[in-house]
Amino acid sequence: MTEKKWLKPVIILLAVVLIVLVLLWHNSFSLMLRVNGLNPGKRDLTYLAELDESRSIGGEAKIFQTTTKDGELALGVARKNKLGIWRMETMEVTTDENRFIHISWIEPTVMRQYEGKDAGREQGWHFIYCGDDAVDLVELHEEQLPENAAVKIEQMEGFYLIYIVVYGDEGFHLAVHEALEENGCVKPLS
């Protein structure tokens, strides 16, 4: 009979440990944000891209914009490891000196064909720019962008978020903040 006395507490302990592990696993993204000093709240967090295994080199990824607990803007890339736990891969945060941040990533090669051109393999280059130094309507002109670029701009007063996707070779350069300065949209970085 004494042999079975330890069985009930061990089963209870294992059940509690299992429940805690499932809760940690289920909430790992929110916990990862908190550990890195970021706000996990739905009103603070914007998912910019969610890449599954087939679209992401290195596994499932989430690209997001949020704020820090101190109120600074943040852009981040988080990846899910083999155990299904989220970890921060890259994070950029604004500072008092620099109110403009950006991140980028490449999607695997895709087959593209344009009218009048032969089909070819191209990379999908993704760039996200974020700042809160806008002084006017944020806009980029066609001549300031490379060929085959798509642009999405969101703005609310001084805050702006720019998402640019370019399909092509590596032969381009994006100087987005300089273009915004030239257009009179933002304060100079100096």
Coordinates of C-alpha atoms in Angstrom, one line a residue, residues 13-166:
L13 CA 2.7 17.0 -10.4
L14 CA 3.0 15.7 -14.0
A15 CA -0.4 17.0 -14.9
V16 CA 0.5 20.5 -13.5
V17 CA 3.8 20.5 -15.4
L18 CA 2.1 19.4 -18.6
I19 CA -0.5 22.2 -18.3
V20 CA 2.1 24.8 -17.6
L21 CA 4.2 23.7 -20.6
V22 CA 1.1 23.7 -22.9
L23 CA 0.3 27.3 -21.7
L24 CA 3.9 28.4 -22.3
W25 CA 4.0 26.8 -25.7
H26 CA 0.6 28.3 -26.7
N27 CA 1.6 31.8 -25.5
S28 CA 5.2 31.7 -26.6
F29 CA 4.8 34.6 -29.1
S30 CA 3.4 36.9 -26.5
L31 CA 6.0 35.8 -23.9
M32 CA 8.8 36.4 -26.5
L33 CA 7.5 39.9 -27.0
R34 CA 7.4 40.6 -23.3
V35 CA 10.9 39.2 -22.7
N36 CA 12.2 41.5 -25.4
G37 CA 10.6 44.6 -23.8
L38 CA 7.8 44.9 -26.5
N39 CA 4.1 45.4 -26.1
P40 CA 2.1 42.3 -27.0
G41 CA -1.3 44.0 -27.0
K42 CA -3.5 43.7 -30.0
R43 CA -3.8 47.5 -30.4
D44 CA 0.0 47.9 -30.3
L45 CA 0.9 45.0 -32.5
T46 CA 0.6 44.9 -36.3
Y47 CA 1.5 41.8 -38.3
L48 CA 3.2 42.9 -41.6
A49 CA 3.8 39.4 -43.0
E50 CA 3.4 35.9 -41.8
L51 CA 5.6 33.4 -43.7
D52 CA 5.0 29.7 -43.6
E53 CA 7.6 27.0 -44.2
S54 CA 7.3 27.1 -48.0
R55 CA 7.8 30.9 -48.2
S56 CA 10.5 31.3 -45.6
I57 CA 14.1 30.2 -45.4
G58 CA 14.6 29.0 -41.9
G59 CA 11.0 28.1 -41.0
E60 CA 7.8 29.9 -40.1
A61 CA 8.3 33.6 -39.4
K62 CA 6.3 36.6 -38.4
I63 CA 7.3 40.2 -39.3
F64 CA 5.6 42.8 -37.1
Q65 CA 5.6 46.4 -35.9
T66 CA 4.8 47.3 -32.3
T67 CA 6.1 49.6 -29.6
T68 CA 8.4 49.0 -26.7
K69 CA 7.3 49.4 -23.1
D70 CA 9.0 52.9 -23.2
G71 CA 6.9 53.9 -26.2
E72 CA 9.5 53.6 -28.9
L73 CA 8.6 52.1 -32.3
A74 CA 9.9 48.6 -33.0
L75 CA 10.1 46.3 -36.1
G76 CA 10.8 42.7 -35.5
V77 CA 11.2 39.3 -37.2
A78 CA 10.3 36.3 -35.0
R79 CA 10.8 32.6 -36.0
K80 CA 9.3 29.5 -34.7
N81 CA 11.9 26.8 -33.7
K82 CA 11.5 23.1 -34.2
L83 CA 9.6 22.8 -30.8
G84 CA 7.1 25.4 -31.9
I85 CA 8.5 28.1 -29.6
W86 CA 8.8 31.6 -31.0
R87 CA 12.2 33.4 -30.7
M88 CA 13.2 36.9 -31.7
E89 CA 15.5 36.8 -34.8
T90 CA 15.9 40.6 -35.6
M91 CA 14.6 43.7 -33.9
E92 CA 15.0 47.4 -34.7
V93 CA 13.9 50.1 -32.3
T94 CA 13.8 53.9 -32.7
T95 CA 16.0 56.1 -30.5
D96 CA 15.9 59.8 -29.6
E97 CA 18.5 60.4 -32.2
N98 CA 17.1 58.1 -35.0
R99 CA 13.3 58.2 -35.5
F100 CA 13.5 56.0 -38.6
I101 CA 14.0 52.2 -38.6
H102 CA 13.8 49.4 -41.3
I103 CA 14.1 45.7 -41.8
S104 CA 14.3 43.5 -44.9
W105 CA 14.2 39.9 -46.0
I106 CA 14.3 37.9 -49.1
E107 CA 11.7 35.3 -50.2
P108 CA 12.8 32.3 -52.1
T109 CA 13.3 32.5 -55.9
V110 CA 10.1 32.7 -57.9
M111 CA 9.3 32.3 -61.6
R112 CA 8.1 35.6 -63.1
Q113 CA 7.2 36.5 -66.7
Y114 CA 6.6 40.0 -67.9
E115 CA 5.0 41.0 -71.2
G116 CA 7.7 41.1 -73.9
K117 CA 10.4 39.5 -71.8
D118 CA 11.5 35.9 -71.3
A119 CA 10.5 34.1 -68.1
G120 CA 13.1 34.2 -65.4
R121 CA 13.8 33.4 -61.8
E122 CA 13.8 36.4 -59.5
Q123 CA 14.0 37.0 -55.7
G124 CA 11.3 38.7 -53.8
W125 CA 13.0 41.5 -51.9
H126 CA 10.9 42.9 -49.0
F127 CA 11.6 46.2 -47.2
I128 CA 9.7 47.7 -44.3
Y129 CA 10.4 51.3 -43.2
C130 CA 8.9 52.9 -40.1
G131 CA 9.2 56.2 -38.4
D132 CA 7.4 58.9 -36.5
D133 CA 9.2 61.9 -38.0
A134 CA 6.7 62.8 -40.8
V135 CA 5.9 66.5 -41.3
D136 CA 3.7 66.1 -44.3
L137 CA 2.0 63.4 -46.4
V138 CA 4.4 60.5 -46.9
E139 CA 4.9 59.7 -50.6
L140 CA 7.5 58.1 -52.9
H141 CA 7.6 58.9 -56.6
E142 CA 8.0 56.3 -59.3
E143 CA 11.4 57.5 -60.3
Q144 CA 12.7 57.0 -56.7
L145 CA 11.9 53.3 -56.8
P146 CA 13.5 50.4 -58.7
E147 CA 11.7 48.6 -61.5
N148 CA 9.1 46.0 -60.6
A149 CA 8.4 47.6 -57.2
A150 CA 5.1 47.6 -55.3
V151 CA 4.6 50.1 -52.4
K152 CA 2.1 50.3 -49.6
I153 CA 2.2 53.3 -47.3
E154 CA 0.2 53.7 -44.1
Q155 CA 0.3 57.0 -42.2
M156 CA -1.3 58.5 -39.2
E157 CA -0.1 62.0 -38.4
G158 CA 3.7 61.8 -37.8
F159 CA 3.8 57.9 -37.8
Y160 CA 4.3 56.1 -41.1
L161 CA 4.9 52.5 -42.3
I162 CA 6.2 51.8 -45.8
Y163 CA 6.2 48.3 -47.2
I164 CA 8.1 47.9 -50.5
V165 CA 8.4 44.6 -52.5
V166 CA 10.8 44.4 -55.4

